[in-house]
Tab-separated table of C-alpha atoms in Angstrom:
chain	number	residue	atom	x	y	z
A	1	UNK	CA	115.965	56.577	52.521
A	2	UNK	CA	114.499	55.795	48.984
A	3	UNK	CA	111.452	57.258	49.809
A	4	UNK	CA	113.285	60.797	51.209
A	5	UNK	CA	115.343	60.777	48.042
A	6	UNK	CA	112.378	60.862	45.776
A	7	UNK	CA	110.847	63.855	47.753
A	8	UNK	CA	114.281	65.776	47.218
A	9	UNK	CA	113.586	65.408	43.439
A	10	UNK	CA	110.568	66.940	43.215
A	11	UNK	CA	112.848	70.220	44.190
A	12	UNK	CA	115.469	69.448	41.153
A	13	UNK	CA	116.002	72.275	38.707
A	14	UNK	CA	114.177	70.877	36.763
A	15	UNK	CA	110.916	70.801	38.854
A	16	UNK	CA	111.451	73.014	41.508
A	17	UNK	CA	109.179	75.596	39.827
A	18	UNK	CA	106.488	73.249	38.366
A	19	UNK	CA	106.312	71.350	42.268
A	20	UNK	CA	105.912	74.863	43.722
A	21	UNK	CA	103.328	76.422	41.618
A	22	UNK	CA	101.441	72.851	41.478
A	23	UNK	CA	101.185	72.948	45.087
A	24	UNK	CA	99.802	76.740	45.327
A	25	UNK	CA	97.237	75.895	42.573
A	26	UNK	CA	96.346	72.090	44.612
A	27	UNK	CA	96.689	74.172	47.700
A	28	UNK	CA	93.612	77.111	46.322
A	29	UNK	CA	92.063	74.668	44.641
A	30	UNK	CA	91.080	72.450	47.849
A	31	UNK	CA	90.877	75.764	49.952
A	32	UNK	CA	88.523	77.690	47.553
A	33	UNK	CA	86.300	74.305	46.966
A	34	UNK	CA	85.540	73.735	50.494
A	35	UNK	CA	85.026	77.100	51.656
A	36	UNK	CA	82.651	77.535	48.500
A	37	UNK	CA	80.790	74.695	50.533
A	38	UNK	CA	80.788	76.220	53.683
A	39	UNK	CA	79.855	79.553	51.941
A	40	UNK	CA	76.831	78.476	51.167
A	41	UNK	CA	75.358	78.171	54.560
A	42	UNK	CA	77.473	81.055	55.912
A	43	UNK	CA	76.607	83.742	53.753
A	44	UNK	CA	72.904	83.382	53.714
A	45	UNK	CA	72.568	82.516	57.842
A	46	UNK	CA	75.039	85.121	58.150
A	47	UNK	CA	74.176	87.798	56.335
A	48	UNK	CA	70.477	87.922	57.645
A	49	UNK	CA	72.101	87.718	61.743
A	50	UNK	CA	73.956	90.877	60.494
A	51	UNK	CA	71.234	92.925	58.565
A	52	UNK	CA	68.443	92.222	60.002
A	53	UNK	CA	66.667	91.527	63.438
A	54	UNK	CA	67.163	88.469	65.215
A	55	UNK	CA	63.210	87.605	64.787
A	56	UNK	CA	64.079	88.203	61.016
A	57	UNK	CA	67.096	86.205	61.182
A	58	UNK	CA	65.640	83.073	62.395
A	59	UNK	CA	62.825	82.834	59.891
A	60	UNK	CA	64.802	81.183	57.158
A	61	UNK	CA	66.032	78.398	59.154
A	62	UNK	CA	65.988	75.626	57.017
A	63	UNK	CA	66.652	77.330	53.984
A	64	UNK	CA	70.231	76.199	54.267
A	65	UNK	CA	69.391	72.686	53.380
A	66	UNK	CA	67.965	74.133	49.708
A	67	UNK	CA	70.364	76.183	48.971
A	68	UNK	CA	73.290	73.163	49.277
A	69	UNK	CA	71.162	70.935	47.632
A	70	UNK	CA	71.178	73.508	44.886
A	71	UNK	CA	74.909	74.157	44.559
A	72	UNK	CA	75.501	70.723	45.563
A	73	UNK	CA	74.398	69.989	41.613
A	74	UNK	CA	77.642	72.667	40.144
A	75	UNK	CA	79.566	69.135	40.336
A	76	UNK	CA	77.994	68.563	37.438
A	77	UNK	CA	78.327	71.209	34.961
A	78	UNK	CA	81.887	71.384	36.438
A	79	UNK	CA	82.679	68.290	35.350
A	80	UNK	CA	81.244	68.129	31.894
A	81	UNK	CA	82.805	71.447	30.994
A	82	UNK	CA	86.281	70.398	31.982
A	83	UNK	CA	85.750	67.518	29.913
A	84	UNK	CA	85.145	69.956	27.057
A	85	UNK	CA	87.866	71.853	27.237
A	86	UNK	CA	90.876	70.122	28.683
A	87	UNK	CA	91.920	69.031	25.043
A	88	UNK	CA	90.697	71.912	23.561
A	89	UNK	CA	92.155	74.945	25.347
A	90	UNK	CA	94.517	72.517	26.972
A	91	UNK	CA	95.493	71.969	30.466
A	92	UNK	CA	96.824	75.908	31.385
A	93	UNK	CA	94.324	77.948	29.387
A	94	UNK	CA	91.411	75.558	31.073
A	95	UNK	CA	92.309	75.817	34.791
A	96	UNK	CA	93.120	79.499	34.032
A	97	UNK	CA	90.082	80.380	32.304
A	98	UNK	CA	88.089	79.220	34.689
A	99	UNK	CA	89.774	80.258	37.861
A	100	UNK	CA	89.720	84.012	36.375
A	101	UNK	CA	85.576	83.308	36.216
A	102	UNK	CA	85.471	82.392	39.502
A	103	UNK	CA	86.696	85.866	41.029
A	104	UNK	CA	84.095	87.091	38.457
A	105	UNK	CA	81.232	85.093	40.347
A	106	UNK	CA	82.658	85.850	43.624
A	107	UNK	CA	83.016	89.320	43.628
A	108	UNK	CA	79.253	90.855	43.907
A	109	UNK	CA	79.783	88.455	47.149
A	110	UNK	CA	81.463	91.436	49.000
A	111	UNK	CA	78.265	93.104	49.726
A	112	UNK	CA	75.267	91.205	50.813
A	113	UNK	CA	72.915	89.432	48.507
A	114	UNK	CA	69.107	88.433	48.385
A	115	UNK	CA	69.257	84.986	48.859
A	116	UNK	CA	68.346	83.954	45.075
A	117	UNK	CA	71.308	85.659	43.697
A	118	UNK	CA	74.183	84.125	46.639
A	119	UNK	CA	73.269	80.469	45.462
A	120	UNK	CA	73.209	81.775	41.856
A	121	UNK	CA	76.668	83.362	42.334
A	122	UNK	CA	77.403	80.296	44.500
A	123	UNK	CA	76.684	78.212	41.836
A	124	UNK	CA	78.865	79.406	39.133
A	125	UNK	CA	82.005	79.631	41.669
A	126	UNK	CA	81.307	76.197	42.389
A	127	UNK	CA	81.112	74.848	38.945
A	128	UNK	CA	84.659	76.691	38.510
A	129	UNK	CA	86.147	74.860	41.127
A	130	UNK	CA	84.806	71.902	40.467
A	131	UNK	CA	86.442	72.278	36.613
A	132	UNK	CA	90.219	73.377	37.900
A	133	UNK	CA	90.019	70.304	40.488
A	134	UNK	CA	89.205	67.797	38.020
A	135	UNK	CA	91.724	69.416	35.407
A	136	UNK	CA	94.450	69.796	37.929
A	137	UNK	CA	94.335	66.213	38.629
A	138	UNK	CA	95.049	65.326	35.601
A	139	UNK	CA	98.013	68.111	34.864
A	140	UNK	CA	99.672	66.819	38.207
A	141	UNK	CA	100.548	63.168	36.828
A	142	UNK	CA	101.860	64.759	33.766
A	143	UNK	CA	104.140	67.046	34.914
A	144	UNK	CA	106.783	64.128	36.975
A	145	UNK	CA	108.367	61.676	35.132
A	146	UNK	CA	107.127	57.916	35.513
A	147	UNK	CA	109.235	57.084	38.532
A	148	UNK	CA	108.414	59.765	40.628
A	149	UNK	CA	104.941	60.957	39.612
A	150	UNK	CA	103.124	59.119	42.362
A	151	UNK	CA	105.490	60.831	44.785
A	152	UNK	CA	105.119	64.198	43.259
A	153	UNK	CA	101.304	63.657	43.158
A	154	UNK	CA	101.153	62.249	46.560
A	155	UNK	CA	103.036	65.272	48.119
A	156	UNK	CA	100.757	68.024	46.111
A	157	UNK	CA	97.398	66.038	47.746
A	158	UNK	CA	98.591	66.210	50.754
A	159	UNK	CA	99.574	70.004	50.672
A	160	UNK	CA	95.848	70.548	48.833
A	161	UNK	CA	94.552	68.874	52.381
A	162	UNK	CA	96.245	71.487	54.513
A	163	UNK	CA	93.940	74.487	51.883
A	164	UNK	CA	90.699	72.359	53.468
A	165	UNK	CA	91.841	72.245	57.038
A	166	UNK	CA	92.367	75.986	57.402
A	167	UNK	CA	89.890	76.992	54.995
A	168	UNK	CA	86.783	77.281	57.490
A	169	UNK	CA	88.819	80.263	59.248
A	170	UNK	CA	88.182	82.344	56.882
A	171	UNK	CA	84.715	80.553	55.739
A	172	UNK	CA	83.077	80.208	59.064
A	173	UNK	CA	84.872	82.589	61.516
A	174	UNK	CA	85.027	85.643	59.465
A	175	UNK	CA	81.577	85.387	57.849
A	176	UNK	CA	80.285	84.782	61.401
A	177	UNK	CA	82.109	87.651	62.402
A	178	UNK	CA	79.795	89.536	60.086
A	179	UNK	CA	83.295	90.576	58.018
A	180	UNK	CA	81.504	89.017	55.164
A	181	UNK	CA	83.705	91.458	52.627
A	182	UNK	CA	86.984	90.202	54.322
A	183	UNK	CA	86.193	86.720	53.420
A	184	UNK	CA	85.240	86.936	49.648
A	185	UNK	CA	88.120	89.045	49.203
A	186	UNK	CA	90.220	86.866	50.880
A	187	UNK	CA	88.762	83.486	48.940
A	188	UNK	CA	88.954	85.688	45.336
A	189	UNK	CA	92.361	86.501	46.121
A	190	UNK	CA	93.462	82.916	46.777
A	191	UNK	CA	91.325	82.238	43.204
A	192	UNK	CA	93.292	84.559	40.999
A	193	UNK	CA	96.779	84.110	42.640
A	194	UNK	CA	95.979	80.619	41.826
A	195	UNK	CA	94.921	81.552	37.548
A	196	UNK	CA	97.978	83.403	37.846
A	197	UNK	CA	99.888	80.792	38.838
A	198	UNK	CA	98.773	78.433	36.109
A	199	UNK	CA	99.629	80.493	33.456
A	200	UNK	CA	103.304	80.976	35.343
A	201	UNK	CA	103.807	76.627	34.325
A	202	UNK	CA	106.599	75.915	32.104
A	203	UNK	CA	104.746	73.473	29.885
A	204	UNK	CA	101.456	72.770	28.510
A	205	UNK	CA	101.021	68.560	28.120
A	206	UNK	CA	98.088	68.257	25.956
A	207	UNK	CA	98.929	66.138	23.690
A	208	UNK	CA	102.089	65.044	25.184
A	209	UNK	CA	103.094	61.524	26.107
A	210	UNK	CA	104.245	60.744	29.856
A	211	UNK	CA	108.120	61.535	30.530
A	212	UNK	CA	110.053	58.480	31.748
A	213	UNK	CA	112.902	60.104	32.625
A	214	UNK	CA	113.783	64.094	34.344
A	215	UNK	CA	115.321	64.803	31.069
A	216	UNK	CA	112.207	64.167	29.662
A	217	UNK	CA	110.601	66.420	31.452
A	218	UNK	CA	111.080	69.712	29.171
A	219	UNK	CA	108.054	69.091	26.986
A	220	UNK	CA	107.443	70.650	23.609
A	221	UNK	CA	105.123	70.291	20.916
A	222	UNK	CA	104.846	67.406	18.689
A	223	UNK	CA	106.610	67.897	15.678
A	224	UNK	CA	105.130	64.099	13.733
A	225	UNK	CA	101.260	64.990	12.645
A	226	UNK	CA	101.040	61.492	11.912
A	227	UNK	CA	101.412	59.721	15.462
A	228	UNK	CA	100.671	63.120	17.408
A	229	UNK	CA	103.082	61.365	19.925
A	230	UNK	CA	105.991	64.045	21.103
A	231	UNK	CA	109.618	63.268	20.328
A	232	UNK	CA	112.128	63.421	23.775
């Protein structure tokens, strides 16, 4: 009974709008970041089944295994720039700026690519995700008080797992499908719905302290330069 009673307060006035806008952002987050894996295969062994012969097709068969080794390295820019900027642009502006670069990187994906350019593009989608995961992560705890956050955060991860489970539909089945436009548009979509989204958060936390309490929840900006800490 305790345990139903703290998921019915992460729908409170109070939270109700940050729970569901955390869980669409969790939700594109997890869907975008694995399908960006799967992408990586699917566009390239895809693309040349639906442009070119099938003698042409199967010439590049192992070039799969490069091109994820390649991409499999945007973890790493990903994480060092979200370490830049999360208290710099703070928590919003961060996961929003980079979300909104993302569609930028995925839409030349529409129309087919030389290989080069789909890891390239690949690549800096990747590193995008890879930023608004790590950030998000770190917004989620913030935004529940102490004696609920692990139930707030618990509920968003497991709505983020439902965004990998369905993502290879539109990954794998449409890109097989050779409706390679369909599927970039539909990933993009989910990308900027979810920048949108962030921006749509009541509060910004950097440079908040943790709420104890709901009432605490309804952040503002710290008003003593000297500790930096808010006042609630």
């Amino acid at each position: 009974m305790g345990v139903f009673k703290s998921v019915l307060i992460i729908f409170s006035p109070r939270l109700v709008r940050s729970t569901l806008l955390l869980w669409v952002v969790i939700f594109a987050n997890a869907f975008s970041y694995y399908g960006l894996v799967l992408l990586t295969t699917e566009l390239n062994d895809r693309s040349n089944t639906c442009h070119q012969t099938k003698k042409q097709s199967q010439k590049p068969a192992n070039i799969n295994y490069k091109q994820v080794f390649i991409t499999s390295f945007a973890e790493f820019p990903g994480l060092i720039l979200s370490a830049l900027v999360i208290d710099r642009l703070g928590r919003k502006l961060s996961m929003a700026a980079m979300f909104f670069v993302c569609c930028i990187f995925l839409l030349p994906l529409v129309v087919h690519q030389s290989t080069g350019v789909t890891t390239t593009l690949l690549f800096g989608a990747r590193t995008c995700i890879t930023g608004t995961f790590t950030i998000v992560y770190i917004y989620a705890p913030e935004l529940y008080p102490t004696f609920m956050r692990t139930t707030g955060v618990g509920v968003a991860s497991s709505v983020s797992r439902i965004g990998g489970m369905v993502c290879p539909l539109v990954a794998v089945s449409l890109v097989q499908g050779c409706h390679q436009t369909a599927a970039v548009v539909f990933f993009a979509s989910i990308v900027f719905v979810a920048g949108i989204c962030v921006l749509l958060f009541p509060f910004e936390t950097k440079g908040l302290d943790l709420a104890d309490s709901l009432s605490g929840t309804k952040q503002e900006k710290p008003q003593d330069s000297e500790t930096g800490r808010a006042l609630i």
